[in-house]
């Protein structure tokens, strides 16, 4: 039976559990201080645990909290792995790099975005170039985040969104909503405004721990898309490339490839995959990465939670009395606190990490 007690009830508890588990496992930890504070004034940081030889040529990486509140899931897995597997799961020459709470602001505030309002997984674009356009988002921006959350305003906004969805179809609708946009800093799925602290921190981690290694496998933990409790490994390699071959060799037939249209994810630009791919390049380093996306509740309830969260931080008071129910809805949407869901997270997480450890032993494919 998995040890579901590795999951935490708050960001601060998650960090404490992670640091304690890392210490007991014999991992070396490094702290990256975030300049913002949590809702209770608590200090925030991304903490990194390295387990294995310093000169390892093969590294398996897990990342939690790319989308803030989704960190409850990834953190719970990271702690469980450190407590139940640890060094015993690492062959010679292989290390584990556990990146805990890469977006600690979002984790602590029960939000998906960073302190800059960024969707981190849309932020790894080249900020020196013009941002990608999202014409669809421009059309529906004011209906996605209306000025108030009264039933009348929401009903009117939903009618407009429904009409737009009918006009363009489901795929174009979800791409407009969630594919990423670079025009509305207070809106949903915003990726612009320069590299966020979390983006810069992930680059610093890659520079310090991953550059020059022969084989690096990365599993980035997410929640909110797909069937309840199922973990889908989503990848973004171009078809026919060594990376595309490796993800299938590592993780088998359950891997979905966005370039083959196999996943429901509509993310297109600025993914963490592209950020790491720019700094860890073949042939010096073979990077094999997937987004591990665990299903929770339906997409529509997710949109409602995003809308209320964006409204709270644009028009409302994030520390006022209206904040409580909005944060509770966000938390439930991205972290179903049931034992069966946590057990599914752990089972699948251990399976994919074991496959990644075996995968990096294979070298070039
Ligand atoms: Zn996510």
Coordinates of C-alpha atoms and ligand atoms in Angstrom, one line a residue:
X1 CA 0.0 0.0 0.0
X2 CA 1.5 3.4 -0.9
X3 CA 2.3 5.8 1.8
X4 CA -0.2 8.5 1.1
X5 CA 0.9 10.4 4.1
X6 CA 3.6 12.0 1.9
X7 CA 1.0 14.5 0.7
X8 CA 0.8 17.9 2.4
X9 CA -2.0 20.2 3.3
X10 CA -0.1 23.5 2.6
X11 CA 2.9 24.7 0.7
X12 CA 4.9 25.2 3.9
X13 CA 4.1 21.6 5.1
X14 CA 5.1 20.3 1.6
X15 CA 8.4 22.0 1.8
X16 CA 9.1 20.7 5.3
X17 CA 8.2 17.1 4.3
X18 CA 10.4 17.4 1.2
X19 CA 13.4 18.7 3.1
X20 CA 13.0 16.1 5.8
X21 CA 12.6 13.2 3.3
X22 CA 15.6 14.5 1.3
X23 CA 17.7 14.6 4.5
X24 CA 16.8 11.1 5.6
X25 CA 17.4 9.8 2.0
X26 CA 20.9 11.3 2.1
X27 CA 20.3 13.8 -0.7
X28 CA 22.0 17.2 -0.9
X29 CA 19.6 20.1 -1.0
X30 CA 19.9 23.6 -2.5
X31 CA 17.5 26.4 -1.9
X32 CA 16.4 29.1 -4.4
X33 CA 14.7 32.0 -2.5
X34 CA 11.6 33.5 -4.2
X35 CA 11.3 37.3 -3.7
X36 CA 7.5 37.1 -2.8
X37 CA 5.7 35.9 0.3
X38 CA 2.8 33.5 0.9
X39 CA -0.7 34.6 2.1
X40 CA 0.4 34.2 5.7
X41 CA 3.6 36.1 5.1
X42 CA 5.6 32.9 4.9
X43 CA 8.9 32.8 3.0
X44 CA 8.8 31.0 -0.3
X45 CA 11.5 29.0 -2.1
X46 CA 12.2 26.3 -4.7
X47 CA 14.2 23.5 -3.1
X48 CA 16.3 21.0 -5.0
X49 CA 17.5 17.6 -3.9
X50 CA 20.3 15.8 -5.6
X51 CA 20.7 12.1 -4.8
X52 CA 23.6 10.1 -6.4
X53 CA 27.2 10.6 -7.4
X54 CA 28.2 14.2 -8.3
X55 CA 29.8 13.0 -11.5
X56 CA 26.7 11.0 -12.7
X57 CA 26.4 10.9 -16.5
X58 CA 22.7 10.0 -16.3
X59 CA 20.1 12.0 -14.3
X60 CA 16.4 11.5 -13.8
X61 CA 14.6 14.8 -12.9
X62 CA 11.1 15.3 -11.4
X63 CA 9.6 18.8 -11.2
X64 CA 6.6 19.8 -9.0
X65 CA 4.4 22.9 -9.1
X66 CA 5.1 24.2 -12.6
X67 CA 1.5 25.3 -12.2
X68 CA 1.6 26.3 -8.6
X69 CA -1.4 24.6 -6.9
X70 CA -0.7 21.4 -9.0
X71 CA 2.3 21.1 -6.7
X72 CA 0.4 19.2 -4.1
X73 CA 0.5 16.2 -6.5
X74 CA 4.1 16.3 -7.6
X75 CA 5.3 17.1 -4.1
X76 CA 3.5 14.1 -2.6
X77 CA 5.1 11.9 -5.1
X78 CA 8.6 13.3 -4.7
X79 CA 8.4 12.8 -0.9
X80 CA 7.1 9.3 -1.3
X81 CA 9.9 8.3 -3.7
X82 CA 12.6 9.8 -1.4
X83 CA 11.0 7.9 1.6
X84 CA 10.4 4.5 -0.1
X85 CA 12.9 4.2 -3.0
X86 CA 15.7 6.7 -2.8
X87 CA 19.3 5.6 -3.6
X88 CA 18.2 2.0 -3.9
X89 CA 16.4 2.8 -7.1
X90 CA 19.5 4.3 -8.8
X91 CA 22.0 2.2 -10.8
X92 CA 25.7 3.1 -10.8
X93 CA 26.4 6.5 -12.5
X94 CA 22.8 7.6 -12.2
X95 CA 21.5 10.5 -10.0
X96 CA 18.1 11.9 -9.2
X97 CA 17.4 15.6 -9.2
X98 CA 14.1 16.4 -7.5
X99 CA 13.0 20.0 -8.1
X100 CA 10.4 20.9 -5.5
X101 CA 8.0 23.8 -6.0
X102 CA 9.5 25.5 -9.1
X103 CA 6.5 28.0 -8.7
X104 CA 6.3 28.4 -4.9
X105 CA 4.1 31.5 -5.2
X106 CA 1.4 29.7 -7.1
X107 CA 1.7 26.7 -4.7
X108 CA 1.3 28.9 -1.6
X109 CA -1.5 31.1 -3.0
X110 CA -3.4 28.1 -4.5
X111 CA -3.0 29.6 -8.0
X112 CA -1.8 28.2 -11.3
X113 CA 0.3 31.2 -12.2
X114 CA 3.5 32.7 -10.9
X115 CA 3.9 35.9 -8.9
X116 CA 4.2 37.8 -12.3
X117 CA 0.8 36.4 -13.4
X118 CA 2.5 34.0 -15.8
X119 CA 1.4 30.5 -16.8
X120 CA 5.0 29.2 -16.5
X121 CA 4.3 26.5 -19.2
X122 CA 3.6 29.3 -21.7
X123 CA 6.6 31.5 -20.5
X124 CA 9.6 29.6 -22.0
X125 CA 9.4 31.6 -25.3
X126 CA 12.1 33.7 -26.8
X127 CA 11.2 37.0 -25.2
X128 CA 13.5 38.9 -27.6
X129 CA 11.2 38.0 -30.5
X130 CA 7.5 39.1 -31.1
X131 CA 5.2 37.0 -29.0
X132 CA 2.9 34.4 -30.7
X133 CA -0.5 35.7 -31.6
X134 CA -3.8 34.3 -30.2
X135 CA -6.6 36.0 -32.2
X136 CA -9.2 33.8 -30.5
X137 CA -8.3 34.9 -27.0
X138 CA -8.7 38.6 -28.0
X139 CA -12.3 37.9 -29.0
X140 CA -13.3 36.3 -25.7
X141 CA -10.9 37.8 -23.1
X142 CA -13.6 39.9 -21.3
X143 CA -16.0 36.9 -21.1
X144 CA -13.3 34.7 -19.6
X145 CA -12.6 37.1 -16.8
X146 CA -15.7 39.3 -16.4
X147 CA -15.7 42.4 -14.1
X148 CA -17.9 40.7 -11.5
X149 CA -19.0 37.2 -10.6
X150 CA -22.7 37.9 -10.2
X151 CA -25.0 35.2 -11.6
X152 CA -26.3 37.7 -14.3
X153 CA -22.9 38.7 -15.5
X154 CA -21.6 35.1 -15.5
X155 CA -24.7 33.9 -17.5
X156 CA -24.2 36.7 -20.0
X157 CA -20.5 35.9 -20.3
X158 CA -21.2 32.1 -20.7
X159 CA -23.7 32.8 -23.4
X160 CA -21.0 34.7 -25.4
X161 CA -18.4 31.9 -24.8
X162 CA -21.0 29.3 -25.8
X163 CA -21.7 31.2 -29.0
X164 CA -18.0 31.5 -29.8
X165 CA -17.4 27.8 -29.1
X166 CA -20.3 26.9 -31.4
X167 CA -18.8 29.2 -34.1
X168 CA -15.2 27.8 -34.1
X169 CA -15.6 24.3 -32.8
X170 CA -14.2 22.6 -29.6
X171 CA -10.6 22.4 -30.6
X172 CA -10.2 26.0 -31.7
X173 CA -12.2 27.1 -28.7
X174 CA -9.9 25.3 -26.2
X175 CA -6.8 26.5 -28.1
X176 CA -8.1 30.1 -27.9
X177 CA -8.7 29.7 -24.1
X178 CA -5.8 27.6 -23.0
X179 CA -3.2 27.5 -25.8
X180 CA -1.5 30.5 -24.3
X181 CA -1.8 34.3 -24.9
X182 CA 0.6 37.2 -24.7
X183 CA -1.7 40.2 -24.7
X184 CA -3.6 40.2 -21.4
X185 CA -1.3 40.0 -18.3
X186 CA -4.3 39.7 -16.0
X187 CA -5.9 37.1 -18.1
X188 CA -5.8 33.3 -18.4
X189 CA -2.8 31.3 -19.7
X190 CA -0.6 34.5 -20.0
X191 CA 3.0 33.8 -21.0
X192 CA 4.5 37.2 -21.7
X193 CA 6.2 40.0 -19.9
X194 CA 9.7 38.5 -19.8
X195 CA 11.1 35.4 -18.2
X196 CA 9.5 34.9 -14.8
X197 CA 11.5 34.1 -11.6
X198 CA 10.5 30.4 -12.0
X199 CA 11.7 30.3 -15.6
X200 CA 15.0 31.9 -14.6
X201 CA 15.3 29.5 -11.7
X202 CA 14.8 26.4 -13.8
X203 CA 17.5 27.7 -16.2
X204 CA 19.8 28.2 -13.2
X205 CA 19.1 24.6 -12.0
X206 CA 19.8 23.2 -15.5
X207 CA 23.0 25.2 -15.7
X208 CA 24.2 24.0 -12.3
X209 CA 23.1 20.4 -12.3
X210 CA 22.3 19.2 -15.8
X211 CA 24.6 20.8 -18.3
X212 CA 27.2 18.3 -19.7
X213 CA 25.4 15.1 -18.5
X214 CA 25.0 12.5 -21.2
X215 CA 21.4 11.5 -20.6
X216 CA 18.7 13.5 -18.8
X217 CA 15.1 12.4 -18.3
X218 CA 12.6 14.9 -17.0
X219 CA 9.1 14.2 -15.7
X220 CA 7.1 17.4 -15.0
X221 CA 4.1 16.7 -12.8
X222 CA 0.8 18.3 -13.6
X223 CA -2.9 17.9 -12.8
X224 CA -6.3 18.9 -14.2
X225 CA -6.6 17.2 -17.6
X226 CA -7.9 13.8 -18.4
X227 CA -9.7 10.9 -16.6
X228 CA -9.8 11.1 -12.8
X229 CA -6.5 9.6 -11.3
X230 CA -5.0 8.6 -14.7
X231 CA -1.5 9.9 -15.4
X232 CA -0.9 10.7 -19.1
X233 CA 2.7 11.2 -20.2
X234 CA 2.5 14.0 -22.8
X235 CA 5.4 14.9 -25.1
X236 CA 6.2 17.6 -27.7
X237 CA 9.0 16.3 -29.8
X238 CA 8.9 16.7 -33.6
X239 CA 7.9 13.4 -35.3
X240 CA 10.8 11.2 -36.4
X241 CA 13.4 12.8 -34.1
X242 CA 15.6 10.9 -31.6
X243 CA 13.6 12.5 -28.8
X244 CA 10.3 11.2 -30.2
X245 CA 11.8 7.7 -30.5
X246 CA 13.2 7.9 -26.9
X247 CA 9.9 8.9 -25.2
X248 CA 8.3 5.8 -26.7
X249 CA 11.3 3.6 -25.8
X250 CA 11.2 5.0 -22.2
X251 CA 7.5 5.2 -21.5
X252 CA 5.9 2.8 -24.0
X253 CA 2.6 2.9 -25.7
X254 CA 0.9 5.3 -23.2
X255 CA 3.0 8.3 -24.3
X256 CA 1.0 10.8 -26.2
X257 CA 2.7 13.1 -28.7
X258 CA 1.2 16.6 -29.3
X259 CA 2.8 16.7 -32.7
X260 CA 0.8 13.6 -33.7
X261 CA -2.4 15.2 -32.2
X262 CA -2.7 12.4 -29.6
X263 CA -3.3 14.6 -26.5
X264 CA -6.2 16.9 -25.4
X265 CA -3.6 19.4 -24.2
X266 CA -3.7 22.5 -26.4
X267 CA -0.5 24.0 -25.2
X268 CA 1.6 25.2 -28.1
X269 CA 4.2 27.9 -27.2
X270 CA 6.5 28.5 -24.3
X271 CA 6.5 25.0 -22.8
X272 CA 9.1 24.0 -20.2
X273 CA 10.1 21.3 -22.7
X274 CA 11.2 24.0 -25.1
X275 CA 13.0 25.9 -22.4
X276 CA 15.1 22.9 -21.3
X277 CA 15.6 21.8 -24.9
X278 CA 17.3 25.1 -25.7
X279 CA 19.9 24.6 -23.0
X280 CA 20.3 20.8 -23.0
X281 CA 21.0 20.0 -26.7
X282 CA 22.0 16.9 -28.5
X283 CA 24.5 15.4 -29.0
X284 CA 26.1 16.8 -25.8
X285 CA 23.0 15.9 -23.8
X286 CA 20.1 13.7 -24.7
X287 CA 17.0 15.3 -23.1
X288 CA 14.0 13.0 -22.8
X289 CA 11.1 14.8 -21.3
X290 CA 7.4 14.3 -20.6
X291 CA 4.6 16.2 -18.9
X292 CA 2.9 13.8 -16.6
X293 CA -0.7 15.0 -16.5
X294 CA -3.1 13.5 -13.9
X295 CA -6.8 13.8 -14.5
X296 CA -9.0 15.4 -11.8
X297 CA -12.4 16.8 -12.6
X298 CA -14.0 18.0 -15.9
X299 CA -12.6 20.8 -18.0
X300 CA -15.6 23.1 -17.5
X301 CA -15.2 23.1 -13.7
X302 CA -11.5 23.9 -14.3
X303 CA -12.5 26.9 -16.4
X304 CA -14.8 28.2 -13.7
X305 CA -12.0 27.9 -11.1
X306 CA -9.6 29.8 -13.3
X307 CA -12.1 32.5 -14.0
X308 CA -12.8 33.1 -10.3
X309 CA -9.1 33.0 -9.5
X310 CA -8.2 35.5 -12.2
X311 CA -11.1 37.7 -11.2
X312 CA -10.0 37.7 -7.5
X313 CA -6.5 38.9 -8.4
X314 CA -7.6 41.4 -11.0
X315 CA -10.8 42.9 -9.5
X316 CA -11.2 41.4 -5.9
X317 CA -9.2 41.2 -2.7
X318 CA -6.9 38.2 -2.5
X319 CA -6.9 38.5 1.3
X320 CA -10.6 39.4 1.6
X321 CA -13.5 37.1 2.6
X322 CA -14.4 36.3 -1.0
X323 CA -10.9 34.6 -1.4
X324 CA -11.7 31.5 0.7
X325 CA -14.3 29.8 -1.5
X326 CA -12.3 30.7 -4.7
X327 CA -9.1 29.2 -3.3
X328 CA -11.0 26.1 -2.1
X329 CA -12.4 25.6 -5.6
X330 CA -9.0 25.9 -7.2
X331 CA -7.5 23.5 -4.7
X332 CA -10.2 20.9 -5.2
X333 CA -9.9 21.2 -9.0
X334 CA -6.2 20.5 -9.0
X335 CA -5.8 18.4 -5.9
X336 CA -8.6 15.9 -5.2
X337 CA -7.8 14.9 -1.6
X338 CA -9.0 11.4 -1.7
X339 CA -6.9 8.3 -0.9
X340 CA -7.8 6.6 -4.2
X341 CA -6.6 9.6 -6.2
X342 CA -3.3 9.8 -4.2
X343 CA -2.7 6.1 -4.6
X344 CA -3.1 6.4 -8.4
X345 CA -0.7 9.3 -8.4
X346 CA 1.9 7.3 -6.5
X347 CA 1.6 4.1 -8.5
X348 CA 1.9 5.9 -11.9
X349 CA 4.7 8.2 -10.7
X350 CA 6.8 5.3 -9.5
X351 CA 6.1 3.5 -12.7
X352 CA 7.3 6.4 -14.9
X353 CA 10.3 7.1 -12.8
X354 CA 11.4 3.4 -12.9
X355 CA 11.0 3.5 -16.7
X356 CA 13.0 6.7 -16.9
X357 CA 15.8 5.3 -14.8
X358 CA 15.9 2.2 -17.1
X359 CA 15.6 4.5 -20.2
X360 CA 18.7 6.6 -19.4
X361 CA 20.8 3.5 -19.2
X362 CA 20.1 2.8 -22.9
X363 CA 22.1 5.8 -24.2
X364 CA 21.6 6.8 -27.9
X365 CA 18.7 5.1 -29.7
Ligands
LIG1 ZN1 -0.3 22.0 -15.3

